[in-house]
mmCIF file of C-alpha atoms in Angstrom:
data_model
loop_
_atom_site.group_PDB
_atom_site.id
_atom_site.type_symbol
_atom_site.label_atom_id
_atom_site.label_comp_id
_atom_site.label_asym_id
_atom_site.label_seq_id
_atom_site.Cartn_x
_atom_site.Cartn_y
_atom_site.Cartn_z
ATOM 1 C CA MET A 287 5.950 -15.668 -12.680
ATOM 2 C CA GLN A 288 7.306 -13.815 -9.690
ATOM 3 C CA ASP A 289 4.967 -13.950 -6.726
ATOM 4 C CA SER A 290 6.032 -10.796 -4.892
ATOM 5 C CA ILE A 291 7.501 -7.315 -5.013
ATOM 6 C CA GLN A 292 9.663 -6.076 -2.164
ATOM 7 C CA ARG A 293 11.089 -2.603 -1.651
ATOM 8 C CA GLU A 294 13.053 -1.171 1.268
ATOM 9 C CA ILE A 295 13.600 2.510 1.846
ATOM 10 C CA VAL A 296 15.097 4.447 4.724
ATOM 11 C CA ILE A 297 13.180 7.536 5.761
ATOM 12 C CA ASN A 298 14.499 10.217 8.078
ATOM 13 C CA ALA A 299 11.328 10.346 10.163
ATOM 14 C CA SER A 300 10.046 8.803 13.369
ATOM 15 C CA GLN A 301 8.298 5.458 13.370
ATOM 16 C CA GLU A 302 5.099 7.205 14.451
ATOM 17 C CA ARG A 303 5.216 9.685 11.539
ATOM 18 C CA VAL A 304 5.871 6.952 8.977
ATOM 19 C CA TYR A 305 3.046 4.809 10.350
ATOM 20 C CA LYS A 306 0.650 7.749 10.411
ATOM 21 C CA ALA A 307 1.456 8.553 6.755
ATOM 22 C CA ILE A 308 0.372 5.004 5.873
ATOM 23 C CA SER A 309 -2.541 4.551 8.287
ATOM 24 C CA ASP A 310 -4.207 7.990 8.498
ATOM 25 C CA PRO A 311 -6.493 8.531 5.484
ATOM 26 C CA GLU A 312 -5.964 12.307 5.607
ATOM 27 C CA LEU A 313 -2.227 11.730 5.100
ATOM 28 C CA VAL A 314 -2.374 8.723 2.760
ATOM 29 C CA VAL A 315 -4.060 10.866 0.089
ATOM 30 C CA LYS A 316 -1.078 13.219 0.107
ATOM 31 C CA TRP A 317 1.175 10.579 -1.465
ATOM 32 C CA PHE A 318 -0.828 7.583 -2.756
ATOM 33 C CA PRO A 319 -4.469 7.643 -3.921
ATOM 34 C CA GLU A 320 -6.094 10.986 -4.599
ATOM 35 C CA THR A 321 -9.131 10.059 -2.493
ATOM 36 C CA ILE A 322 -10.317 7.440 -0.015
ATOM 37 C CA LYS A 323 -14.041 6.717 0.279
ATOM 38 C CA GLY A 324 -15.345 4.766 3.245
ATOM 39 C CA GLU A 325 -13.869 3.847 6.577
ATOM 40 C CA TYR A 326 -10.091 3.269 6.528
ATOM 41 C CA ALA A 327 -9.923 0.689 9.340
ATOM 42 C CA VAL A 328 -9.227 -3.018 9.867
ATOM 43 C CA GLY A 329 -12.014 -5.164 8.436
ATOM 44 C CA GLU A 330 -13.348 -2.378 6.222
ATOM 45 C CA GLN A 331 -13.295 -2.126 2.410
ATOM 46 C CA PRO A 332 -12.673 1.516 1.515
ATOM 47 C CA ILE A 333 -12.163 2.670 -2.070
ATOM 48 C CA PHE A 334 -8.948 4.275 -3.308
ATOM 49 C CA GLY A 335 -9.593 6.869 -6.006
ATOM 50 C CA PHE A 336 -6.912 7.466 -8.622
ATOM 51 C CA GLY A 337 -8.520 10.378 -10.471
ATOM 52 C CA SER A 338 -9.156 9.716 -14.157
ATOM 53 C CA HIS A 339 -7.449 6.317 -13.843
ATOM 54 C CA GLY A 340 -10.305 4.836 -11.799
ATOM 55 C CA GLU A 341 -11.060 3.441 -8.357
ATOM 56 C CA ASN A 342 -9.991 0.319 -6.510
ATOM 57 C CA ARG A 343 -11.561 -1.238 -3.418
ATOM 58 C CA ILE A 344 -9.198 -2.602 -0.755
ATOM 59 C CA LEU A 345 -9.665 -4.682 2.400
ATOM 60 C CA ILE A 346 -7.624 -3.552 5.375
ATOM 61 C CA VAL A 347 -6.515 -6.750 7.106
ATOM 62 C CA LYS A 348 -4.215 -5.667 9.935
ATOM 63 C CA ALA A 349 -2.864 -2.560 11.643
ATOM 64 C CA THR A 350 -0.292 -2.717 14.422
ATOM 65 C CA PRO A 351 0.409 0.896 15.408
ATOM 66 C CA HIS A 352 3.816 2.192 14.438
ATOM 67 C CA GLU A 353 5.029 -1.203 13.094
ATOM 68 C CA TYR A 354 2.753 -2.836 10.519
ATOM 69 C CA PHE A 355 -0.137 -2.050 8.166
ATOM 70 C CA ALA A 356 -1.600 -4.407 5.549
ATOM 71 C CA TYR A 357 -4.399 -4.574 3.019
ATOM 72 C CA ARG A 358 -5.596 -6.762 0.147
ATOM 73 C CA TRP A 359 -6.565 -5.564 -3.311
ATOM 74 C CA VAL A 360 -6.828 -6.543 -6.958
ATOM 75 C CA PRO A 361 -3.566 -4.982 -8.154
ATOM 76 C CA GLY A 362 -2.518 -3.036 -11.183
ATOM 77 C CA GLY A 363 -4.847 -1.134 -13.447
ATOM 78 C CA ASN A 364 -7.759 -3.504 -12.903
ATOM 79 C CA TYR A 365 -9.807 -1.103 -10.765
ATOM 80 C CA PHE A 366 -11.950 -3.628 -8.935
ATOM 81 C CA LEU A 367 -14.950 -2.330 -6.960
ATOM 82 C CA GLY A 368 -16.619 -5.541 -5.796
ATOM 83 C CA ASP A 369 -16.213 -7.466 -2.553
ATOM 84 C CA VAL A 370 -12.453 -7.954 -2.127
ATOM 85 C CA LEU A 371 -13.092 -11.261 -0.341
ATOM 86 C CA SER A 372 -14.801 -12.687 -3.455
ATOM 87 C CA VAL A 373 -11.739 -12.692 -5.759
ATOM 88 C CA LYS A 374 -8.014 -13.471 -5.822
ATOM 89 C CA THR A 375 -5.996 -10.552 -4.457
ATOM 90 C CA THR A 376 -2.505 -9.564 -3.466
ATOM 91 C CA LEU A 377 -1.453 -8.639 0.058
ATOM 92 C CA VAL A 378 0.293 -5.274 0.488
ATOM 93 C CA GLU A 379 2.306 -5.054 3.703
ATOM 94 C CA PHE A 380 4.175 -2.122 5.221
ATOM 95 C CA ARG A 381 6.699 -2.945 7.975
ATOM 96 C CA ILE A 382 8.391 -0.087 9.834
ATOM 97 C CA THR A 383 11.532 -0.611 11.899
ATOM 98 C CA VAL A 384 13.614 1.977 13.727
ATOM 99 C CA GLN A 385 17.273 2.187 12.704
ATOM 100 C CA ASP A 386 20.187 2.879 15.059
ATOM 101 C CA ASP A 387 20.438 6.472 13.826
ATOM 102 C CA GLY A 388 16.750 7.188 14.570
ATOM 103 C CA SER A 389 15.603 6.927 10.960
ATOM 104 C CA CYS A 390 13.128 4.233 9.902
ATOM 105 C CA LYS A 391 13.360 1.432 7.406
ATOM 106 C CA LEU A 392 10.109 0.865 5.586
ATOM 107 C CA THR A 393 9.772 -2.529 3.940
ATOM 108 C CA LEU A 394 6.937 -2.828 1.446
ATOM 109 C CA THR A 395 5.976 -6.294 0.260
ATOM 110 C CA GLU A 396 3.181 -7.072 -2.176
ATOM 111 C CA SER A 397 2.651 -10.820 -2.538
ATOM 112 C CA GLY A 398 0.218 -13.194 -4.186
ATOM 113 C CA PHE A 399 0.724 -12.379 -7.876
ATOM 114 C CA ALA A 400 1.150 -16.061 -8.837
ATOM 115 C CA ALA A 401 -2.350 -16.849 -7.525
ATOM 116 C CA LEU A 402 -4.021 -14.127 -9.621
ATOM 117 C CA PRO A 403 -5.893 -15.023 -12.823
ATOM 118 C CA GLU A 404 -3.394 -15.685 -15.623
ATOM 119 C CA ASP A 405 -4.650 -12.798 -17.751
ATOM 120 C CA ILE A 406 -3.704 -10.163 -15.127
ATOM 121 C CA ALA A 407 -0.906 -11.744 -13.065
ATOM 122 C CA GLU A 408 2.151 -10.778 -15.137
ATOM 123 C CA SER A 409 0.945 -7.309 -16.157
ATOM 124 C CA SER A 410 -0.075 -6.511 -12.574
ATOM 125 C CA HIS A 411 3.360 -7.515 -11.276
ATOM 126 C CA GLN A 412 5.116 -5.389 -13.903
ATOM 127 C CA GLN A 413 2.872 -2.375 -13.375
ATOM 128 C CA ASN A 414 3.083 -2.467 -9.588
ATOM 129 C CA SER A 415 6.865 -2.959 -9.605
ATOM 130 C CA GLY A 416 7.297 0.462 -11.167
ATOM 131 C CA GLY A 417 4.287 1.882 -9.382
ATOM 132 C CA TRP A 418 5.685 1.143 -5.934
ATOM 133 C CA ASP A 419 9.010 2.758 -6.832
ATOM 134 C CA PHE A 420 7.117 5.908 -7.810
ATOM 135 C CA MET A 421 4.754 5.907 -4.820
ATOM 136 C CA LEU A 422 7.475 5.231 -2.236
ATOM 137 C CA GLY A 423 9.386 8.166 -3.709
ATOM 138 C CA ARG A 424 6.273 10.290 -3.160
ATOM 139 C CA LEU A 425 6.003 9.014 0.431
ATOM 140 C CA THR A 426 9.639 9.917 1.098
ATOM 141 C CA ASP A 427 9.120 13.381 -0.401
ATOM 142 C CA PHE A 428 5.958 13.878 1.647
ATOM 143 C CA LEU A 429 7.626 12.914 4.930
ATOM 144 C CA SER A 430 10.682 15.053 4.125
ATOM 145 C CA GLY A 431 8.442 18.080 3.623
ATOM 146 C CA GLN A 432 6.515 17.741 6.885
#
């Protein structure tokens, strides 16, 4: 069982724009969930809405402007709405670093799959592996169109 997923993409956008696309709920819904209910801030547990696919509560654990944003959630198609602190979760981390040419490298890491309940660990890892490829493509497209 692999414990993590890691993806790196280079985006031709400023560090501030990339961070804002990840940390500003009005922009996040343009590339990731369709809706966000609740306060999207450190220590809060807002709900990501994925249309007919369901909703998933997250816990935002850290935000360092322009460099780092992280949250915990029950991954995959499990659509958990309880207290995120009450169950095993994965940690989703976004790290943004400026490249020499002014573009930004975004490193996404989702870790903790091996600690999930056996019945969802493998399927969640497989689903999110492809899901992150798709969503990071949407993020790149969104930032290219701004």
